[in-house]
Each structure stands twice: as C-alpha cells, then as structure tokens.
PDB file of C-alpha atoms and ligand atoms in Angstrom:
ATOM      1  CA  UNK A  18      -9.925  27.404 -19.160  1.00 69.00           C
ATOM      2  CA  UNK A  19      -7.359  24.281 -19.855  1.00 89.00           C
ATOM      3  CA  UNK A  20      -5.880  22.833 -17.045  1.00 97.00           C
ATOM      4  CA  UNK A  21      -2.119  22.358 -16.431  1.00 98.00           C
ATOM      5  CA  UNK A  22      -0.619  18.675 -15.644  1.00 98.00           C
ATOM      6  CA  UNK A  23       2.682  17.056 -14.424  1.00 98.00           C
ATOM      7  CA  UNK A  24       2.745  13.588 -15.342  1.00 98.00           C
ATOM      8  CA  UNK A  25       5.327  11.296 -13.165  1.00 98.00           C
ATOM      9  CA  UNK A  26       6.140   7.816 -14.234  1.00 98.00           C
ATOM     10  CA  UNK A  27       8.576   5.186 -12.878  1.00 96.00           C
ATOM     11  CA  UNK A  28       9.124   1.981 -11.100  1.00 93.00           C
ATOM     12  CA  UNK A  29       7.970   1.347  -7.446  1.00 84.00           C
ATOM     13  CA  UNK A  30       9.991   2.730  -4.730  1.00 83.00           C
ATOM     14  CA  UNK A  31      11.657   5.368  -6.738  1.00 89.00           C
ATOM     15  CA  UNK A  32      10.037   7.957  -4.161  1.00 88.00           C
ATOM     16  CA  UNK A  33       7.341   8.710  -6.808  1.00 92.00           C
ATOM     17  CA  UNK A  34       4.131   9.240  -4.373  1.00 91.00           C
ATOM     18  CA  UNK A  35       6.024  11.039  -1.619  1.00 93.00           C
ATOM     19  CA  UNK A  36       7.985  13.096  -4.006  1.00 97.00           C
ATOM     20  CA  UNK A  37       4.804  13.563  -6.494  1.00 97.00           C
ATOM     21  CA  UNK A  38       2.597  14.596  -3.347  1.00 96.00           C
ATOM     22  CA  UNK A  39       5.246  17.287  -2.194  1.00 97.00           C
ATOM     23  CA  UNK A  40       5.727  18.832  -5.679  1.00 98.00           C
ATOM     24  CA  UNK A  41       1.803  19.011  -6.068  1.00 97.00           C
ATOM     25  CA  UNK A  42       1.925  20.868  -2.709  1.00 96.00           C
ATOM     26  CA  UNK A  43       4.708  23.074  -3.908  1.00 97.00           C
ATOM     27  CA  UNK A  44       2.830  24.206  -7.163  1.00 98.00           C
ATOM     28  CA  UNK A  45      -0.897  24.193  -5.670  1.00 96.00           C
ATOM     29  CA  UNK A  46      -1.949  21.182  -7.963  1.00 97.00           C
ATOM     30  CA  UNK A  47      -3.858  18.391  -6.965  1.00 97.00           C
ATOM     31  CA  UNK A  48      -2.099  15.108  -6.351  1.00 97.00           C
ATOM     32  CA  UNK A  49      -3.470  11.738  -7.929  1.00 98.00           C
ATOM     33  CA  UNK A  50      -1.843   8.948  -7.085  1.00 97.00           C
ATOM     34  CA  UNK A  51      -2.940   6.370  -9.697  1.00 98.00           C
ATOM     35  CA  UNK A  52      -1.289   3.262  -8.355  1.00 96.00           C
ATOM     36  CA  UNK A  53      -4.123   3.452  -5.785  1.00 97.00           C
ATOM     37  CA  UNK A  54      -6.487   3.336  -8.209  1.00 98.00           C
ATOM     38  CA  UNK A  55      -5.269  -0.187  -9.567  1.00 98.00           C
ATOM     39  CA  UNK A  56      -4.657  -1.361  -6.059  1.00 98.00           C
ATOM     40  CA  UNK A  57      -8.451  -1.274  -5.228  1.00 98.00           C
ATOM     41  CA  UNK A  58      -8.782  -3.924  -8.186  1.00 98.00           C
ATOM     42  CA  UNK A  59      -5.991  -5.699  -6.563  1.00 98.00           C
ATOM     43  CA  UNK A  60      -7.851  -5.684  -3.292  1.00 98.00           C
ATOM     44  CA  UNK A  61     -10.951  -7.064  -4.708  1.00 98.00           C
ATOM     45  CA  UNK A  62      -9.173  -9.885  -6.372  1.00 98.00           C
ATOM     46  CA  UNK A  63      -7.420 -10.594  -3.134  1.00 98.00           C
ATOM     47  CA  UNK A  64     -10.553 -10.458  -0.868  1.00 98.00           C
ATOM     48  CA  UNK A  65     -12.601 -12.433  -3.153  1.00 98.00           C
ATOM     49  CA  UNK A  66     -10.005 -15.158  -3.583  1.00 98.00           C
ATOM     50  CA  UNK A  67      -9.602 -14.474  -7.269  1.00 98.00           C
ATOM     51  CA  UNK A  68      -6.550 -15.537  -9.329  1.00 98.00           C
ATOM     52  CA  UNK A  69      -5.275 -11.831 -10.179  1.00 98.00           C
ATOM     53  CA  UNK A  70      -3.914 -13.539 -13.244  1.00 98.00           C
ATOM     54  CA  UNK A  71      -7.558 -15.267 -14.649  1.00 98.00           C
ATOM     55  CA  UNK A  72      -8.324 -12.460 -16.718  1.00 98.00           C
ATOM     56  CA  UNK A  73     -12.041 -13.292 -17.207  1.00 98.00           C
ATOM     57  CA  UNK A  74     -12.482 -13.910 -13.436  1.00 98.00           C
ATOM     58  CA  UNK A  75     -10.855 -10.279 -12.744  1.00 98.00           C
ATOM     59  CA  UNK A  76     -12.993  -8.834 -15.508  1.00 98.00           C
ATOM     60  CA  UNK A  77     -16.184 -10.614 -13.996  1.00 98.00           C
ATOM     61  CA  UNK A  78     -15.243  -8.697 -10.691  1.00 98.00           C
ATOM     62  CA  UNK A  79     -15.130  -5.165 -12.264  1.00 98.00           C
ATOM     63  CA  UNK A  80     -19.233  -4.770 -12.796  1.00 97.00           C
ATOM     64  CA  UNK A  81     -19.384  -5.087  -8.902  1.00 97.00           C
ATOM     65  CA  UNK A  82     -17.164  -2.433  -8.153  1.00 98.00           C
ATOM     66  CA  UNK A  83     -17.901   1.151  -7.628  1.00 97.00           C
ATOM     67  CA  UNK A  84     -14.409   2.868  -7.138  1.00 97.00           C
ATOM     68  CA  UNK A  85     -14.304   6.609  -5.936  1.00 96.00           C
ATOM     69  CA  UNK A  86     -11.621   8.847  -5.110  1.00 96.00           C
ATOM     70  CA  UNK A  87     -11.815  11.865  -2.592  1.00 95.00           C
ATOM     71  CA  UNK A  88      -9.822  14.077  -1.023  1.00 94.00           C
ATOM     72  CA  UNK A  89     -10.127  14.055   3.021  1.00 89.00           C
ATOM     73  CA  UNK A  90      -9.779  17.123   5.258  1.00 87.00           C
ATOM     74  CA  UNK A  91      -6.139  16.086   5.950  1.00 83.00           C
ATOM     75  CA  UNK A  92      -5.602  16.675   2.258  1.00 84.00           C
ATOM     76  CA  UNK A  93      -4.985  13.104   1.359  1.00 89.00           C
ATOM     77  CA  UNK A  94      -6.257  10.944  -1.434  1.00 95.00           C
ATOM     78  CA  UNK A  95      -8.734   8.597   0.074  1.00 97.00           C
ATOM     79  CA  UNK A  96      -9.726   5.398  -2.096  1.00 98.00           C
ATOM     80  CA  UNK A  97     -13.470   3.834  -1.648  1.00 98.00           C
ATOM     81  CA  UNK A  98     -14.409   0.647  -2.933  1.00 98.00           C
ATOM     82  CA  UNK A  99     -18.260   0.291  -2.906  1.00 98.00           C
ATOM     83  CA  UNK A 100     -18.451   3.237  -0.166  1.00 98.00           C
ATOM     84  CA  UNK A 101     -15.633   1.404   2.104  1.00 98.00           C
ATOM     85  CA  UNK A 102     -12.563   3.445   2.793  1.00 97.00           C
ATOM     86  CA  UNK A 103      -9.898   1.372   1.593  1.00 98.00           C
ATOM     87  CA  UNK A 104      -7.030   3.633   1.921  1.00 97.00           C
ATOM     88  CA  UNK A 105      -4.949   1.618   4.372  1.00 95.00           C
ATOM     89  CA  UNK A 106      -6.403  -1.999   3.199  1.00 97.00           C
ATOM     90  CA  UNK A 107      -4.671  -1.298  -0.470  1.00 98.00           C
ATOM     91  CA  UNK A 108      -1.235  -0.536   1.143  1.00 92.00           C
ATOM     92  CA  UNK A 109      -0.839  -4.133   2.397  1.00 89.00           C
ATOM     93  CA  UNK A 110       2.412  -5.974   1.301  1.00 82.00           C
ATOM     94  CA  UNK A 111       0.463  -8.977  -0.506  1.00 91.00           C
ATOM     95  CA  UNK A 112      -1.915  -6.286  -2.482  1.00 96.00           C
ATOM     96  CA  UNK A 113       1.075  -5.224  -4.313  1.00 90.00           C
ATOM     97  CA  UNK A 114       1.515  -8.415  -6.293  1.00 89.00           C
ATOM     98  CA  UNK A 115      -2.383  -8.826  -6.788  1.00 96.00           C
ATOM     99  CA  UNK A 116      -2.139  -5.366  -8.207  1.00 96.00           C
ATOM    100  CA  UNK A 117       0.677  -5.808 -10.387  1.00 92.00           C
ATOM    101  CA  UNK A 118      -1.038  -8.810 -12.011  1.00 95.00           C
ATOM    102  CA  UNK A 119      -4.758  -7.175 -12.529  1.00 97.00           C
ATOM    103  CA  UNK A 120      -3.052  -4.246 -13.907  1.00 96.00           C
ATOM    104  CA  UNK A 121      -1.531  -6.306 -16.972  1.00 95.00           C
ATOM    105  CA  UNK A 122      -5.274  -7.008 -18.225  1.00 97.00           C
ATOM    106  CA  UNK A 123      -6.332  -4.336 -20.800  1.00 97.00           C
ATOM    107  CA  UNK A 124      -9.765  -4.204 -19.635  1.00 98.00           C
ATOM    108  CA  UNK A 125      -8.950  -3.220 -16.197  1.00 98.00           C
ATOM    109  CA  UNK A 126      -6.864  -0.504 -17.620  1.00 98.00           C
ATOM    110  CA  UNK A 127      -9.514   0.601 -19.729  1.00 97.00           C
ATOM    111  CA  UNK A 128     -12.089   0.404 -16.853  1.00 97.00           C
ATOM    112  CA  UNK A 129      -9.723   3.057 -14.775  1.00 98.00           C
ATOM    113  CA  UNK A 130      -8.834   5.225 -17.434  1.00 97.00           C
ATOM    114  CA  UNK A 131     -11.871   7.900 -17.540  1.00 95.00           C
ATOM    115  CA  UNK A 132     -11.440   8.515 -14.240  1.00 95.00           C
ATOM    116  CA  UNK A 133      -7.835   9.401 -14.578  1.00 97.00           C
ATOM    117  CA  UNK A 134      -8.575  11.717 -17.519  1.00 98.00           C
ATOM    118  CA  UNK A 135     -11.486  13.075 -15.775  1.00 97.00           C
ATOM    119  CA  UNK A 136      -9.195  14.258 -12.918  1.00 97.00           C
ATOM    120  CA  UNK A 137      -7.017  15.826 -15.183  1.00 97.00           C
ATOM    121  CA  UNK A 138      -9.488  17.793 -17.052  1.00 97.00           C
ATOM    122  CA  UNK A 139     -10.941  19.280 -13.994  1.00 96.00           C
ATOM    123  CA  UNK A 140      -7.909  20.160 -11.869  1.00 97.00           C
ATOM    124  CA  UNK A 141      -4.404  21.249 -12.214  1.00 98.00           C
ATOM    125  CA  UNK A 142      -2.649  17.934 -11.488  1.00 98.00           C
ATOM    126  CA  UNK A 143       0.267  15.924 -10.476  1.00 98.00           C
ATOM    127  CA  UNK A 144      -0.425  12.379 -11.608  1.00 98.00           C
ATOM    128  CA  UNK A 145       1.966   9.587 -10.685  1.00 97.00           C
ATOM    129  CA  UNK A 146       1.629   6.050 -12.105  1.00 96.00           C
ATOM    130  CA  UNK A 147       3.482   3.754 -15.205  1.00 95.00           C
ATOM    131  CA  UNK A 148       1.620   4.889 -18.181  1.00 96.00           C
ATOM    132  CA  UNK A 149       0.837   8.663 -17.524  1.00 98.00           C
ATOM    133  CA  UNK A 150       2.924   9.946 -19.742  1.00 98.00           C
ATOM    134  CA  UNK A 151       2.568   7.836 -22.167  1.00 97.00           C
ATOM    135  CA  UNK A 152      -1.035   6.707 -22.400  1.00 97.00           C
ATOM    136  CA  UNK A 153      -3.313   8.753 -19.936  1.00 98.00           C
ATOM    137  CA  UNK A 154      -2.123  12.171 -20.400  1.00 98.00           C
ATOM    138  CA  UNK A 155      -0.100  12.032 -23.513  1.00 97.00           C
ATOM    139  CA  UNK A 156      -0.492  15.846 -23.586  1.00 97.00           C
ATOM    140  CA  UNK A 157       1.018  16.602 -20.050  1.00 98.00           C
ATOM    141  CA  UNK A 158       2.810  20.017 -19.821  1.00 98.00           C
ATOM    142  CA  UNK A 159       5.471  18.381 -18.059  1.00 98.00           C
ATOM    143  CA  UNK A 160       6.749  14.733 -17.909  1.00 98.00           C
ATOM    144  CA  UNK A 161       8.944  13.184 -15.551  1.00 98.00           C
ATOM    145  CA  UNK A 162      10.520   9.554 -15.385  1.00 98.00           C
ATOM    146  CA  UNK A 163      11.450   9.134 -11.854  1.00 98.00           C
ATOM    147  CA  UNK A 164      13.762   6.488 -11.106  1.00 96.00           C
ATOM    148  CA  UNK A 165      16.616   4.779  -9.186  1.00 96.00           C
ATOM    149  CA  UNK A 166      18.518   1.529  -9.098  1.00 96.00           C
ATOM    150  CA  UNK A 167      16.716  -1.736  -7.671  1.00 95.00           C
ATOM    151  CA  UNK A 168      18.908  -1.779  -4.550  1.00 96.00           C
ATOM    152  CA  UNK A 169      17.974   1.500  -3.351  1.00 95.00           C
ATOM    153  CA  UNK A 170      14.258   1.230  -4.271  1.00 95.00           C
ATOM    154  CA  UNK A 171      14.200  -2.122  -2.258  1.00 95.00           C
ATOM    155  CA  UNK A 172      16.022  -0.609   0.715  1.00 94.00           C
ATOM    156  CA  UNK A 173      13.401   2.417   0.780  1.00 91.00           C
ATOM    157  CA  UNK A 174      10.568  -0.066   0.382  1.00 89.00           C
ATOM    158  CA  UNK A 175      11.950  -2.276   3.328  1.00 93.00           C
ATOM    159  CA  UNK A 176      12.348   0.574   5.403  1.00 92.00           C
ATOM    160  CA  UNK A 177       8.998   1.658   4.743  1.00 86.00           C
ATOM    161  CA  UNK A 178       7.298  -1.777   5.588  1.00 87.00           C
ATOM    162  CA  UNK A 179       9.700  -1.820   8.958  1.00 92.00           C
ATOM    163  CA  UNK A 180       7.771   1.554   9.925  1.00 92.00           C
ATOM    164  CA  UNK A 181       4.483   0.110   9.107  1.00 88.00           C
ATOM    165  CA  UNK A 182       5.496  -2.970  11.313  1.00 90.00           C
ATOM    166  CA  UNK A 183       5.274  -5.406   8.431  1.00 85.00           C
ATOM    167  CA  UNK A 184       8.292  -7.803   8.946  1.00 87.00           C
ATOM    168  CA  UNK A 185       9.900  -8.682   6.131  1.00 90.00           C
ATOM    169  CA  UNK A 186      13.795  -9.390   5.045  1.00 94.00           C
ATOM    170  CA  UNK A 187      15.338  -7.266   2.624  1.00 96.00           C
ATOM    171  CA  UNK A 188      16.211  -9.981   0.149  1.00 96.00           C
ATOM    172  CA  UNK A 189      12.354 -10.611  -0.240  1.00 95.00           C
ATOM    173  CA  UNK A 190      11.788  -6.822  -0.948  1.00 93.00           C
ATOM    174  CA  UNK A 191      14.477  -6.720  -3.316  1.00 95.00           C
ATOM    175  CA  UNK A 192      13.162  -9.879  -5.176  1.00 95.00           C
ATOM    176  CA  UNK A 193       9.571  -8.409  -4.999  1.00 91.00           C
ATOM    177  CA  UNK A 194      10.793  -5.033  -6.347  1.00 91.00           C
ATOM    178  CA  UNK A 195      12.647  -6.920  -9.348  1.00 93.00           C
ATOM    179  CA  UNK A 196       9.491  -8.982 -10.072  1.00 93.00           C
ATOM    180  CA  UNK A 197       7.367  -6.186 -10.411  1.00 89.00           C
ATOM    181  CA  UNK A 198       9.800  -4.010 -12.697  1.00 92.00           C
ATOM    182  CA  UNK A 199       9.516  -7.257 -14.631  1.00 93.00           C
ATOM    183  CA  UNK A 200       6.029  -7.731 -14.950  1.00 91.00           C
ATOM    184  CA  UNK A 201       5.313  -3.696 -15.239  1.00 90.00           C
ATOM    185  CA  UNK A 202       8.004  -3.565 -18.071  1.00 94.00           C
ATOM    186  CA  UNK A 203       7.261  -6.227 -20.072  1.00 95.00           C
ATOM    187  CA  UNK A 204       3.466  -6.331 -20.039  1.00 94.00           C
ATOM    188  CA  UNK A 205       1.598  -6.048 -23.483  1.00 95.00           C
ATOM    189  CA  UNK A 206      -0.821  -3.420 -22.169  1.00 95.00           C
ATOM    190  CA  UNK A 207       0.475   0.023 -21.450  1.00 94.00           C
ATOM    191  CA  UNK A 208       3.821  -1.243 -20.158  1.00 94.00           C
ATOM    192  CA  UNK A 209       6.157   0.993 -17.823  1.00 95.00           C
ATOM    193  CA  UNK A 210       8.544   3.126 -20.072  1.00 95.00           C
ATOM    194  CA  UNK A 211      10.189   6.507 -20.605  1.00 97.00           C
ATOM    195  CA  UNK A 212       8.001   8.986 -22.741  1.00 97.00           C
ATOM    196  CA  UNK A 213      10.177  10.292 -25.550  1.00 97.00           C
ATOM    197  CA  UNK A 214       9.275  13.821 -24.243  1.00 97.00           C
ATOM    198  CA  UNK A 215       9.764  12.876 -20.613  1.00 98.00           C
ATOM    199  CA  UNK A 216      12.929  13.991 -18.293  1.00 98.00           C
ATOM    200  CA  UNK A 217      14.745  11.373 -16.616  1.00 97.00           C
ATOM    201  CA  UNK A 218      15.077  12.056 -13.072  1.00 97.00           C
ATOM    202  CA  UNK A 219      17.373   9.542 -11.342  1.00 96.00           C
ATOM    203  CA  UNK A 220      17.303   9.547  -7.137  1.00 95.00           C
ATOM    204  CA  UNK A 221      19.765   6.891  -6.644  1.00 95.00           C
ATOM    205  CA  UNK A 222      22.198   9.074  -4.740  1.00 94.00           C
ATOM    206  CA  UNK A 223      19.762  11.740  -3.712  1.00 95.00           C
ATOM    207  CA  UNK A 224      17.670  12.141  -0.660  1.00 93.00           C
ATOM    208  CA  UNK A 225      14.073  13.187  -0.460  1.00 93.00           C
ATOM    209  CA  UNK A 226      14.824  17.223  -0.483  1.00 97.00           C
ATOM    210  CA  UNK A 227      17.397  17.011  -2.863  1.00 97.00           C
ATOM    211  CA  UNK A 228      15.135  15.138  -5.081  1.00 97.00           C
ATOM    212  CA  UNK A 229      12.017  17.674  -4.853  1.00 98.00           C
ATOM    213  CA  UNK A 230      14.291  20.249  -5.520  1.00 98.00           C
ATOM    214  CA  UNK A 231      15.233  18.686  -8.736  1.00 97.00           C
ATOM    215  CA  UNK A 232      11.695  17.979  -9.523  1.00 98.00           C
ATOM    216  CA  UNK A 233      10.323  21.234  -8.739  1.00 98.00           C
ATOM    217  CA  UNK A 234      13.153  22.806 -10.784  1.00 98.00           C
ATOM    218  CA  UNK A 235      12.020  20.539 -13.774  1.00 98.00           C
ATOM    219  CA  UNK A 236       8.250  21.354 -13.448  1.00 98.00           C
ATOM    220  CA  UNK A 237       8.847  25.279 -13.185  1.00 97.00           C
ATOM    221  CA  UNK A 238      11.130  25.376 -16.372  1.00 97.00           C
ATOM    222  CA  UNK A 239       8.454  23.739 -18.353  1.00 96.00           C
ATOM    223  CA  UNK A 240       5.195  24.917 -16.778  1.00 95.00           C
TER     224      UNK A 240
HETATM  225  O1  C5P B   8       2.224   2.977  -8.062  1.00 72.17           O
HETATM  226  P1  C5P B   8       1.970   1.685  -7.091  1.00 72.17           P
HETATM  227  O2  C5P B   8       3.202   0.774  -6.650  1.00 72.17           O
HETATM  228  O3  C5P B   8       1.157   1.749  -5.775  1.00 72.17           O
HETATM  229  O4  C5P B   8       1.315   0.970  -8.014  1.00 72.17           O
HETATM  230  C1  C5P B   8       0.868  -0.846  -7.857  1.00 72.17           C
HETATM  231  C2  C5P B   8       1.046  -1.362  -9.202  1.00 72.17           C
HETATM  232  O5  C5P B   8      -0.056  -0.979  -9.943  1.00 72.17           O
HETATM  233  C3  C5P B   8       2.253  -1.284  -9.800  1.00 72.17           C
HETATM  234  O6  C5P B   8       3.012  -2.201  -9.486  1.00 72.17           O
HETATM  235  C4  C5P B   8       1.414  -1.344 -11.370  1.00 72.17           C
HETATM  236  O7  C5P B   8       1.466  -2.576 -11.776  1.00 72.17           O
HETATM  237  C5  C5P B   8       0.062  -0.890 -11.392  1.00 72.17           C
HETATM  238  N1  C5P B   8       0.007   0.242 -11.720  1.00 72.17           N
HETATM  239  C6  C5P B   8      -0.289   0.332 -13.127  1.00 72.17           C
HETATM  240  N2  C5P B   8      -0.439   1.943 -13.897  1.00 72.17           N
HETATM  241  C7  C5P B   8      -0.331   2.692 -13.204  1.00 72.17           C
HETATM  242  C8  C5P B   8      -0.227   2.851 -11.615  1.00 72.17           C
HETATM  243  C9  C5P B   8       0.196   1.589 -11.040  1.00 72.17           C
HETATM  244  O8  C5P B   8      -0.357  -0.551 -13.975  1.00 72.17           O
HETATM  245  N3  C5P B   8      -0.595   4.057 -13.879  1.00 72.17           N
END
C-alpha cells in the first residue's frame, strides 16, 4: 500500500522541526528531520577541519561516512555517524553554518536523497527540510511552506540557544539567520522555495499552539 506524506519546507527558525514533530504525533506519522541528516555532513567537515565550501574536499569525506537514522525509545530521531550517536553534536551553533555550505554541493544532496525517499516509501511521514515538496517528495499528499519574519525567527533561535547555555547576542543570531536564508534560497542546487502546490503558513504572529492548530487543519483537509 502507498504511504502518505506531508512535506514541510521553510527557512530556519520558523518553528519547523517542533511543529513537524507535533504534527506527526497528531497524525500518527513518522517524523523525519532532514536537516539533521545534512548536519551530519556539516559535522564531519567541521571535525576534520575541511573547508565546507571546498566541494572536492567535502565530496571526498562522503565515502568514509555511514549515516544512519534511528528512532530511540524516547521516540526521537537519533543520528548516527559511523556508529556514533551525534544527535546532540549536530545541534551546535557552528555546525549550522557548515551545514548550510555543504548542503549547496549537488553531490552531497544526491548522496542523502535515497535515504529520505526510502523512509517515505516505507512509512507515513511528516518530513521537514528545504526541498522536500520540490525535489525529494514532489508527489507528497500535503505540502506546507512554513515561514515567519526574519526577526521573529532570529528571536526564537536566540532563545533556543540561551536555553542550551550557548551565549550569543541577538544581532549575531539575526545576521546568521539572514546569511543562511540567503545561501539556502540562492544556491543552484535545490534552493529553498515554495512549491507551486504548497500551502503557505506564516507563524510570525502565532504562538506554537496556534501554529500547530493551523498545520493540523491544513493537513487533515488534504489527507
Ligand atoms: O533544518 P536545519 O536548520 O537543521 O538545516 C540545517 C541546514 O541544512 C539548512 O540551513 C540547509 O542549508 C540544509 N538543509 C538542506 N536541505 C534540507 C534540510 C536542510 O539543504 N532538506
């Protein structure tokens, strides 16, 4: 039987991962965070001192990388890099920048594609990322483009980092958000953009619960 899929794309800080996870719970679907998959490549570049913009050097790293995704007893998605649980390590602030650079390399995207499609073939999924509705799952049953104003996204990211004890000032976070938006939307390979058949959901003036209500409504109307 064919599995159902909800594709959620959008810039960082729009609340995508939290909302996608909650939506998956509400629907009884598997939540797949594709940013985490890309982050393992960013982490590997960081750890090996590889320039994340040097496509040749990054591509050379791939052949020694075995990336696995598994769901823990906590129900959360864990990422394994050559057997090591890197779920926490990939969340560090420095890794975000590295990841955005390595993600612009077409060979990196091709390397990670099959894993993402395979999950959607074998499960009902809510999958979040940047190119899920446009490239990875163009036939998704529901496509949502989730966004919010840059300042709202930067504020949320900043609070998140504070909670994790990573001290940064707001201006730096905002600048990073804008730079990352720029890279993600202007890259040649699978740039971030709203699919023609995606529903736009703007969370600038909505709190988490209001946003979740909106997403559940959008999904249920279309599944
Ligand atoms: O979603 P998250 O912020 O964890 O993603 C980190 C980076 O990975 C993004 O800035 C983006 O460059 C890249 N990414 C991507 N395609 C995806 C998911 C993430 O290029 N499907």
